[in-house]
CSV table of C-alpha atoms and ligand atoms in Angstrom, one decimal:
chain,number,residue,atom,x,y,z
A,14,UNK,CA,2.1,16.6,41.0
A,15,UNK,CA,-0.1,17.1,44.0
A,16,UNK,CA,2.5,15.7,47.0
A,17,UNK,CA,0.2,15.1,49.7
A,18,UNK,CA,2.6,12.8,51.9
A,19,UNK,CA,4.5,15.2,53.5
A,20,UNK,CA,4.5,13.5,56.8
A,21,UNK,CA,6.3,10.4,55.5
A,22,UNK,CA,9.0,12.8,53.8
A,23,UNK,CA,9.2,15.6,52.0
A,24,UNK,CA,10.3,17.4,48.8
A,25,UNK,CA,14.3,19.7,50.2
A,26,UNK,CA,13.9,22.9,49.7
A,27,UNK,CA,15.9,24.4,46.6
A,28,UNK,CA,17.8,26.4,49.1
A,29,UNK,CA,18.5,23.3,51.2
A,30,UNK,CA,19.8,21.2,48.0
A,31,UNK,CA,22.0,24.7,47.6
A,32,UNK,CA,23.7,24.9,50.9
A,33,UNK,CA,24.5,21.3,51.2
A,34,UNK,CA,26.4,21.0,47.5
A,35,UNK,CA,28.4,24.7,48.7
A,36,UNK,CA,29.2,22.8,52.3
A,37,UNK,CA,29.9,19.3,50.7
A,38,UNK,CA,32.3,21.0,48.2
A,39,UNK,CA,34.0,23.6,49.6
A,40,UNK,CA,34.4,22.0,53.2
A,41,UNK,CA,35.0,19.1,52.3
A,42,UNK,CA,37.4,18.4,55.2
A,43,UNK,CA,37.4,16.0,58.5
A,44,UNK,CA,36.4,18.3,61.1
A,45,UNK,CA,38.9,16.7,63.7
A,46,UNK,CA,42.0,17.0,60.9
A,47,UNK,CA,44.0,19.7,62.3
A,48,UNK,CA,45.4,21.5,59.0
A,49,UNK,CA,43.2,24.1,57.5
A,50,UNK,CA,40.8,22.3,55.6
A,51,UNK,CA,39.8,20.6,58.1
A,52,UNK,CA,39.8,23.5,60.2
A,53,UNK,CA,37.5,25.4,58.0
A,54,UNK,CA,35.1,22.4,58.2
A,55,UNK,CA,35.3,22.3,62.0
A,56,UNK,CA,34.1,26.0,61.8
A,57,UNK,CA,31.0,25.3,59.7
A,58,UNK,CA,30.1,22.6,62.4
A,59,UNK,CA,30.4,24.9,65.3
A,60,UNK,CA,28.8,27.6,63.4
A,61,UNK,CA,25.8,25.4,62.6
A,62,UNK,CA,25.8,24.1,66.1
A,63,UNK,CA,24.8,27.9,67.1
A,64,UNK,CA,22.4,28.5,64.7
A,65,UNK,CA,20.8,25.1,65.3
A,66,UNK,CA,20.8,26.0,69.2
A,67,UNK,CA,19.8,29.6,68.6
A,68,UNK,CA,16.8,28.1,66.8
A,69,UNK,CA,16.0,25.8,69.4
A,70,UNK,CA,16.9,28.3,72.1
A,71,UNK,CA,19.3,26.1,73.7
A,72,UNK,CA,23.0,25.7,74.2
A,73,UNK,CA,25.1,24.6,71.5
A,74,UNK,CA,26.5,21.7,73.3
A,75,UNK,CA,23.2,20.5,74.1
A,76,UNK,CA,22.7,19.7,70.6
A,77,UNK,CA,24.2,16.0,69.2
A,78,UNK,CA,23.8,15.5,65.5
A,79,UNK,CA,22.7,12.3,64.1
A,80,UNK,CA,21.0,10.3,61.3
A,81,UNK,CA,17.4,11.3,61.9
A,82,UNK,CA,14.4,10.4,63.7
A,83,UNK,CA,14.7,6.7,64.8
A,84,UNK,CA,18.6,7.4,65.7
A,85,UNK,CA,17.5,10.0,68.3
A,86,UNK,CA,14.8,8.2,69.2
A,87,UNK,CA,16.8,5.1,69.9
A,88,UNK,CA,19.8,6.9,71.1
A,89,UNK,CA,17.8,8.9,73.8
A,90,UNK,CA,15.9,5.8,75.4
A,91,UNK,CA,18.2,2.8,74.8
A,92,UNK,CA,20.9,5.7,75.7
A,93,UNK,CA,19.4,6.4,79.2
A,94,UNK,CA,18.3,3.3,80.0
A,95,UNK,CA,21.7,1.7,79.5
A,96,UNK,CA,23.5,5.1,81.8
A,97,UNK,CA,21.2,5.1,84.1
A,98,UNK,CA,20.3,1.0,84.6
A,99,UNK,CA,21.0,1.1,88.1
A,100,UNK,CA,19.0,4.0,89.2
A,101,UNK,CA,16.5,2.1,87.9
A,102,UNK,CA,14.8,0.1,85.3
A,103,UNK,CA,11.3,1.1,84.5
A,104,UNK,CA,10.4,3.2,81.5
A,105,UNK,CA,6.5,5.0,80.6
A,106,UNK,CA,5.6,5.5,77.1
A,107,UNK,CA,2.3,5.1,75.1
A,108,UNK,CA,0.6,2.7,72.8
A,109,UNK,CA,0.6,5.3,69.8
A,110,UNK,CA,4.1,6.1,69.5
A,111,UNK,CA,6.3,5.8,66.5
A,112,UNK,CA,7.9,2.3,65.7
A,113,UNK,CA,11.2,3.9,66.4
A,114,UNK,CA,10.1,4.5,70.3
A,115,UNK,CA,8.2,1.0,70.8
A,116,UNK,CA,10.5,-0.9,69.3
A,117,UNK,CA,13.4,0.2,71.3
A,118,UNK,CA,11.5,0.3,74.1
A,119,UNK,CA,10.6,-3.3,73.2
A,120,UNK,CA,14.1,-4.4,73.0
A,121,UNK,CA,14.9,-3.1,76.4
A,122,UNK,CA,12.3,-5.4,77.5
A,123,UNK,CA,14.3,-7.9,76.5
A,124,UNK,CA,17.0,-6.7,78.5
A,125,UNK,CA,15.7,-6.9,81.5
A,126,UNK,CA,13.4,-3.4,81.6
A,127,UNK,CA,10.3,-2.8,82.5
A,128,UNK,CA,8.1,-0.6,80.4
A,129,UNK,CA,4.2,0.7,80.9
A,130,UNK,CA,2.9,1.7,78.1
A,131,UNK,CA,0.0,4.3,78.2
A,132,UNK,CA,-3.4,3.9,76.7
A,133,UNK,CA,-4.9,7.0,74.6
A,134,UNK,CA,-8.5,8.1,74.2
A,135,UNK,CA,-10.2,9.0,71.4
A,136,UNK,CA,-8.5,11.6,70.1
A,137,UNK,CA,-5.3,9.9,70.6
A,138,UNK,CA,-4.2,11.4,74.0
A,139,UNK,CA,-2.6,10.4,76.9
A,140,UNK,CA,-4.1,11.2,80.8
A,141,UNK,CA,-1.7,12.7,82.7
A,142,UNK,CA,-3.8,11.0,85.9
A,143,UNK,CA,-2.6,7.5,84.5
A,144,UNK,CA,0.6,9.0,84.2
A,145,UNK,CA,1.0,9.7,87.8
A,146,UNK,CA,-0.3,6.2,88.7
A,147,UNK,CA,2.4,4.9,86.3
A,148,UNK,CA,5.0,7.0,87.9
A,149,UNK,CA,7.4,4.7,90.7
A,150,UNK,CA,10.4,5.1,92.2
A,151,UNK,CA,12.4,3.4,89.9
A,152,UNK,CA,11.4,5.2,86.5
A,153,UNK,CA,14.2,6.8,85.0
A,154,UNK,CA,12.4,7.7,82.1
A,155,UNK,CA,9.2,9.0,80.3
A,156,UNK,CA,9.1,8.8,76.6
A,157,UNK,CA,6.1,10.5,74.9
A,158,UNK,CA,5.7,11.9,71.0
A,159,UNK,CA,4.7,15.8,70.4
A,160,UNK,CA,2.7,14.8,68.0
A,161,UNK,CA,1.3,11.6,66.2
A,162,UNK,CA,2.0,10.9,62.8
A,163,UNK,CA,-0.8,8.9,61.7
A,164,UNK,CA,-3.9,10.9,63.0
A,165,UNK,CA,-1.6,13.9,64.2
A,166,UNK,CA,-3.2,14.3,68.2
A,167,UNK,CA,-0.9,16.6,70.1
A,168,UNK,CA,0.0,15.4,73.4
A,169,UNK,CA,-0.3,17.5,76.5
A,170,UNK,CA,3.8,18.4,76.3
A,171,UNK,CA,3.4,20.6,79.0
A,172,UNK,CA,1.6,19.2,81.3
A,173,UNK,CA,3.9,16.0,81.3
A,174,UNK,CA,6.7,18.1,81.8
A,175,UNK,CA,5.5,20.0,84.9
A,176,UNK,CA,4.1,16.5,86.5
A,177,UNK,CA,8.1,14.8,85.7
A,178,UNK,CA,9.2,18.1,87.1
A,179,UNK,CA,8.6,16.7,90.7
A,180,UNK,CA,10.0,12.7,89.8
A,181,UNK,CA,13.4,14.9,88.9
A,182,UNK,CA,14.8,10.5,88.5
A,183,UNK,CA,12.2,10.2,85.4
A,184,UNK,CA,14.1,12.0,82.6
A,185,UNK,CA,11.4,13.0,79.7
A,186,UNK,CA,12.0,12.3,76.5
A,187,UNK,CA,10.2,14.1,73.5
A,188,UNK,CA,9.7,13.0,69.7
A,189,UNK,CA,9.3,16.1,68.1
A,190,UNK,CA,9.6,14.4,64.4
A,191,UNK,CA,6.2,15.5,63.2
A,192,UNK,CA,6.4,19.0,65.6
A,193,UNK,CA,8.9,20.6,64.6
A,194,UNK,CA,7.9,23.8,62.5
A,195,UNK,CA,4.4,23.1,63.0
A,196,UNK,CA,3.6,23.0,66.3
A,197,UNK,CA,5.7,25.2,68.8
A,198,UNK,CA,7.4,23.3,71.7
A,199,UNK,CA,9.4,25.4,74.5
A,200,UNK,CA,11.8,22.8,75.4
A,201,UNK,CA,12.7,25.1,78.7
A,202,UNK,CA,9.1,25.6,79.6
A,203,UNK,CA,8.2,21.9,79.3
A,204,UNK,CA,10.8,20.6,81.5
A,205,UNK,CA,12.6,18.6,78.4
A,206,UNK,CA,15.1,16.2,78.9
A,207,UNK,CA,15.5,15.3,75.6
A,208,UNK,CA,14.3,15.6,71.9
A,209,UNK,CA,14.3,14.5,68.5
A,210,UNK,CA,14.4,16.3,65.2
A,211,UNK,CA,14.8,14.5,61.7
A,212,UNK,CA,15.7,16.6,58.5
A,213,UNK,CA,14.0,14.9,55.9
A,214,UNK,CA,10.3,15.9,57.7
A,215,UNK,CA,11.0,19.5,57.0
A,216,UNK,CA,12.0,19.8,53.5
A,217,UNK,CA,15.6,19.1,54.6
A,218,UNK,CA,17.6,16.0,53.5
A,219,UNK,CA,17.5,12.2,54.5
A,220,UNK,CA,20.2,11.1,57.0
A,221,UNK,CA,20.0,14.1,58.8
A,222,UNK,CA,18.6,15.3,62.3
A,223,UNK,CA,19.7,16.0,65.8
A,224,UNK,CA,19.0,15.5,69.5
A,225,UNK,CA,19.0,17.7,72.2
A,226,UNK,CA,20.3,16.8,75.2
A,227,UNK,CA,19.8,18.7,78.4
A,228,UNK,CA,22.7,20.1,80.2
A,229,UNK,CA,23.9,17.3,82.7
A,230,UNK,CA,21.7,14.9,81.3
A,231,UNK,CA,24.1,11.9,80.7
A,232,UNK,CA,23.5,9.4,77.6
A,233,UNK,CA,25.3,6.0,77.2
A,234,UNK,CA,26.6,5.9,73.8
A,235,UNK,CA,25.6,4.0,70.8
A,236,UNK,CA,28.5,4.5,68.7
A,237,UNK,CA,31.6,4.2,70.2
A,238,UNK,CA,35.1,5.1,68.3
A,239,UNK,CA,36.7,8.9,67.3
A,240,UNK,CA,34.4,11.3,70.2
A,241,UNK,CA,32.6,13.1,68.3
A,242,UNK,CA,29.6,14.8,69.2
A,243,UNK,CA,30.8,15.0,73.0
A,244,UNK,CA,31.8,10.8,72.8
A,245,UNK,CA,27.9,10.5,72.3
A,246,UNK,CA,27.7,10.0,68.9
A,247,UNK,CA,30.9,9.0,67.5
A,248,UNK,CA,31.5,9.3,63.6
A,249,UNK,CA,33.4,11.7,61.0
A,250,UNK,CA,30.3,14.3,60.8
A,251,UNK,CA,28.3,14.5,57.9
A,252,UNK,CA,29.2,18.8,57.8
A,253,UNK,CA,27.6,19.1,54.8
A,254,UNK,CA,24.3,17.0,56.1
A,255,UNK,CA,24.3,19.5,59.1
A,256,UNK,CA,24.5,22.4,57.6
A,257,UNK,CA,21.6,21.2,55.3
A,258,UNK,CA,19.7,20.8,58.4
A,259,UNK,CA,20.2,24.2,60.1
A,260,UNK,CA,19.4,25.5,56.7
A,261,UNK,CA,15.6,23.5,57.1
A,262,UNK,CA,15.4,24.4,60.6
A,263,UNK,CA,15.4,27.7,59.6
A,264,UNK,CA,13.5,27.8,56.4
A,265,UNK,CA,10.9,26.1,58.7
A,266,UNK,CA,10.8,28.5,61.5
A,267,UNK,CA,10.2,31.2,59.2
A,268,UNK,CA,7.4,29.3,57.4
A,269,UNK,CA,5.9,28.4,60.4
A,270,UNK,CA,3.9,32.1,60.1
A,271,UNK,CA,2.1,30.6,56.9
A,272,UNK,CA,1.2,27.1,59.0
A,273,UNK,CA,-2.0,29.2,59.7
A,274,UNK,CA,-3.0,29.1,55.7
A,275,UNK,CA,-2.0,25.3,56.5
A,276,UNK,CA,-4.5,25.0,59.2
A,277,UNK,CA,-7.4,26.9,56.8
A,278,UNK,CA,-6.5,24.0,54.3
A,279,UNK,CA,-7.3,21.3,57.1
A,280,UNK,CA,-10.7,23.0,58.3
A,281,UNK,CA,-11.3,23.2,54.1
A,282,UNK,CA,-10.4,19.3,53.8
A,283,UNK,CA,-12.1,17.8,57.1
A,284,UNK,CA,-15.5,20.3,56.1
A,285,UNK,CA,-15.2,18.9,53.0
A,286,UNK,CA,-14.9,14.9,54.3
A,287,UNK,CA,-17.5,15.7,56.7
A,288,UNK,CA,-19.9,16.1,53.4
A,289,UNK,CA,-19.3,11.8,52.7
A,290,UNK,CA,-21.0,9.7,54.5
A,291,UNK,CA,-19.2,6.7,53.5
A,292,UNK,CA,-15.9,8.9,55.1
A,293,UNK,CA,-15.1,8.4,58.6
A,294,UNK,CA,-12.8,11.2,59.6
A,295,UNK,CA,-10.0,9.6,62.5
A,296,UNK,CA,-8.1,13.2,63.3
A,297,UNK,CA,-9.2,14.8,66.3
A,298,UNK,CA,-11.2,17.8,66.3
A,299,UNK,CA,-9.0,19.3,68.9
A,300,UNK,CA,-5.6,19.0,69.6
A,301,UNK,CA,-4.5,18.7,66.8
A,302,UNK,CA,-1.1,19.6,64.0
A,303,UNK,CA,-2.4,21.5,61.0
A,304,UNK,CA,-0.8,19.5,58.5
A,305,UNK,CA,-2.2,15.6,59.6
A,306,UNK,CA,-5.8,14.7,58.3
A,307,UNK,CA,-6.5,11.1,58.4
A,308,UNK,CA,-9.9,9.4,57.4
A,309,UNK,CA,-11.0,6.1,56.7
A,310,UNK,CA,-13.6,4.8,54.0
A,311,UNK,CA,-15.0,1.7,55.7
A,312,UNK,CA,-15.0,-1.1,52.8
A,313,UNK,CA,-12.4,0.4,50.6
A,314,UNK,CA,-9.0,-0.6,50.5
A,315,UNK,CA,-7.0,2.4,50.9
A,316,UNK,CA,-3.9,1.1,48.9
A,317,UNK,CA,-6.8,0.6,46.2
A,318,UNK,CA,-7.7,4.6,46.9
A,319,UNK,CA,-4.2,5.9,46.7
A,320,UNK,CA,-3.5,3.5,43.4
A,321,UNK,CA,-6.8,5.1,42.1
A,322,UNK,CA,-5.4,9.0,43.3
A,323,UNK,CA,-2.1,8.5,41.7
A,324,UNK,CA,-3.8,8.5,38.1
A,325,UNK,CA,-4.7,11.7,38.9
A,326,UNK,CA,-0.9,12.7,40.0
A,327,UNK,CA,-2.1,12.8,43.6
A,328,UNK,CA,-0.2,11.8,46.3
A,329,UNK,CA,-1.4,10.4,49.9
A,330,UNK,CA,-0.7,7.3,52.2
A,331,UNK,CA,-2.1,5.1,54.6
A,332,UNK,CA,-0.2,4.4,57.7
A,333,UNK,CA,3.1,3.9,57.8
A,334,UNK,CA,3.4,0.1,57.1
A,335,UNK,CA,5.7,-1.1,60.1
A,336,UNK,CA,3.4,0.5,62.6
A,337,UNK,CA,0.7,-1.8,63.4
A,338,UNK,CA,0.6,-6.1,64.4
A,339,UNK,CA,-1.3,-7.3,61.8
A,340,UNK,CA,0.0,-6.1,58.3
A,341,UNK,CA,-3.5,-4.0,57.5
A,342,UNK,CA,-4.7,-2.7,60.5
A,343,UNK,CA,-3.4,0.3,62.1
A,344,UNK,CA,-2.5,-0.1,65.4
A,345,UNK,CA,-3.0,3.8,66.5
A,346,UNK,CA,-6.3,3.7,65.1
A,347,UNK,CA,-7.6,0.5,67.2
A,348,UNK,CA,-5.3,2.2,69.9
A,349,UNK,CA,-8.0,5.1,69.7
A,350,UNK,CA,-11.0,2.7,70.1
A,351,UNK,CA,-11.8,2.9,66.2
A,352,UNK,CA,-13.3,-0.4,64.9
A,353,UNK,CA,-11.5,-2.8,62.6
A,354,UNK,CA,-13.5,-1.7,59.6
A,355,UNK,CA,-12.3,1.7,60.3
A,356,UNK,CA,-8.9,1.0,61.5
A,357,UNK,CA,-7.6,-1.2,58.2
A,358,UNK,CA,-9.5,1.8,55.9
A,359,UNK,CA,-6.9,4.8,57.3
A,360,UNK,CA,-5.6,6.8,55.0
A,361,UNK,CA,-3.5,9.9,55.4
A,362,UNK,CA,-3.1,13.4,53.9
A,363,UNK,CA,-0.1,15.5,55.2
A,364,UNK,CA,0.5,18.9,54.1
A,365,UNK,CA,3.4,21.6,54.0
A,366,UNK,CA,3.7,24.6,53.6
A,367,UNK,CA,4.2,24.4,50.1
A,368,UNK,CA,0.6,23.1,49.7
A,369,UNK,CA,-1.9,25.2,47.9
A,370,UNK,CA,-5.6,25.6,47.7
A,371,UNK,CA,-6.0,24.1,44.5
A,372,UNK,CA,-4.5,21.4,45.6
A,373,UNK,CA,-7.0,20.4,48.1
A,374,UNK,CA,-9.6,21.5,46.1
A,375,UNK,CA,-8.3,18.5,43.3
A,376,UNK,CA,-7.9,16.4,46.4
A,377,UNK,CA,-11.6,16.7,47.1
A,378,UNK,CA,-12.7,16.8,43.6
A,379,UNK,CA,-11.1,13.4,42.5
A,380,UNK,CA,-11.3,11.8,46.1
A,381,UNK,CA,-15.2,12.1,45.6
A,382,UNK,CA,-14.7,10.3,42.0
A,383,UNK,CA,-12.4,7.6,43.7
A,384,UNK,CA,-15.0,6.9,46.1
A,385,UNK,CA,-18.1,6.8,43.7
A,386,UNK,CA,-16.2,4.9,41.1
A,387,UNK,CA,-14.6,2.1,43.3
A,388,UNK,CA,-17.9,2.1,45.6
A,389,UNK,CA,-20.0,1.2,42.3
A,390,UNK,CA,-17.3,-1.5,41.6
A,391,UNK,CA,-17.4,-2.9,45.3
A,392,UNK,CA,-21.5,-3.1,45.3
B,429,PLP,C1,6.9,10.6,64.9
B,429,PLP,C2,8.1,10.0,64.2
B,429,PLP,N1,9.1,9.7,64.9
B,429,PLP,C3,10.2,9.2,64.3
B,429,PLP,C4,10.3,9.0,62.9
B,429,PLP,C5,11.5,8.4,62.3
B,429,PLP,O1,12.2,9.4,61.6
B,429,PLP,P1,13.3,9.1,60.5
B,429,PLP,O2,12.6,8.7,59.3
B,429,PLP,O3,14.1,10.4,60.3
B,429,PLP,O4,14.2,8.0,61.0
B,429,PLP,C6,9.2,9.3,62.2
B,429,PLP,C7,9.2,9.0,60.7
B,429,PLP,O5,8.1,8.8,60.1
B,429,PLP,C8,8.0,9.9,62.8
B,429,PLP,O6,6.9,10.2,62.1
């Protein structure tokens, strides 16, 4: 099996799988029981808490664990929007973020917010000019991805941070879902507010991820009931969940030295797409993760390419299907000023670090026999 859709999840590692059956069997106990068992499981937590903050270089209790991506994502904007509703009701974001962002941003809409939504260029990035025109004095927050997961542009983290860093009323808000162990992101360095991380992007395990929430930053909660995760997040916590998490951060910190041999496989796969002319390559040349390279064949269906791929035991995707209006266009493509023949013909390869070379090299090898084969049956 060539797994080449590592953006949309990815395989846990052995050793994750490992440490969550240990946790889920040995501490099996409620963290807030107050007999040993659930002492022992309350140790784990705080335990994993550090490591997760050490990884991060952060403070434990700036770290809230929750379900994943679009929990964080939806607990940090809908959470300071509804805290902070009086300070002010206007929130920035861009056109190309996940569903998870637009869609809650959407929904506070219809609550009575105001939101300005950033146009990208061609590549897919914001301009930090247009974010100081968007800026007012009743912003509370700013809420942009690191980077994208269709076409995988990084966005100018730092320079958005030191611009908020003078609107200290606009908190900033990170998705760091496709970052994380690919890109690095100094959360101190970039002025972040807060930021998401989801488990199952980095060989960890579905229903699993975190937010970190700046010191003094304060969050209306989501979840009401028991207190946990400082009365942010309340819910029995998933120990063994967590410590499956930690156990990804930190397999994926230490793999992130071998996210170079990632990046050679990209150059190797674009050079390689670059030799089609019926391929239209969509990732940026610049500014971009190693593991993202998205490309359209103009003409071809793409679930008609990935059907074709998957007789070869080859995995890809097109974009994720609840991102865009109409059902086959992608709407971060078209955001990007792509044309529609372009932008309903995306597909996407995402790597790991468990990708080899052969594996691209099978890639481009059947790709080029996809192509030929279905071009000859379209005409
Ligand atoms: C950039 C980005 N943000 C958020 C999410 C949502 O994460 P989860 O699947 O953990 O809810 C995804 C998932 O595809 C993503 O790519």
């Amino acid at each position: 099996m060539i797994y080449l859709d590592n953006s949309a999840t990815t395989q846990p590692d052995r050793q994750v799988l490992d440490s969550y059956t240990k946790a889920a069997t040995q501490f099996f106990g409620n963290p807030s029981s107050i007999h040993g068992i659930g002492m022992d499981a309350e140790r784990l937590l705080r335990k994993s808490r550090e490591q997760a903050a050490s990884i991060l270089e952060v403070n434990p209790h700036e770290i809230i664990f929750t379900s994943g991506g679009t929990e964080g994502n939806n607990l940090a904007i809908k959470g300071i929007a509804l805290q902070h509703k009086n300070r002010g009701k206007h929130i920035i974001t861009s056109t190309t973020e996940h569903p998870s962002v637009l869609e809650a941003c959407q929904g506070l809409e219809t609550l009575g917010f105001e939101v300005s939504y950033l146009e990208v260029d061609q590549s897919g990035i914001i301009n930090i000019e247009t974010l100081k025109q968007e800026i007012r004095e009743d912003t509370i927050l700013v809420t942009i991805m690191h980077v994208n997961n269709e076409i995988g542009s990084i966005q100018p983290i730092k320079e958005i941070g030191e611009t908020l860093k003078q609107y200290p009323k606009a908190l900033f808000h990170v998705d760091h879902v496709q970052g994380f162990g690919k890109v690095d992101l100094d959360f101190n360095h970039c002025h972040i507010d807060l930021c998401t991380i989801s488990g199952h992007k980095i060989h960890g395990l579905k229903g699993t991820g975190l937010l970190y929430v700046r010191n003094g930053v304060r969050l209306y909660s989501l979840a009401h009931g028991g207190g946990q995760e400082r009365s942010i997040r309340s819910g029995t916590e998933n120990v063994a969940g967590i410590v499956a998490l930690v156990k990804a951060m930190r397999i994926a910190k230490e793999q992130q030295s071998n996210i170079k041999t990632v990046d050679i496989l990209h150059r190797k796969l674009i050079d390689h797409l670059e030799g089609n002319k019926r391929i239209v390559i969509n990732t940026p040349k610049e500014k971009k993760a190693p593991h993202i390279v998205n490309f359209s064949v103009p003409g071809l269906k793409p679930e008609v390419v990935i059907h074709a791929l998957e007789q070869y035991d080859i995995y890809i995707s097109t974009k994720s299907a609840c991102s865009s209006k109409s059902s086959d266009e992608s709407a971060v493509l078209i955001a990007c000023g792509k044309d529609r023949n372009v932008a309903i013909s995306g597909l996407r390869v995402s790597m790991s670090y468990h990708t080899s070379e052969q594996d691209i090299d099978f890639l481009c090898k059947k790709l080029d026999v996809v192509i030929k084969n279905l071009g000859k049956v379209m005409g």
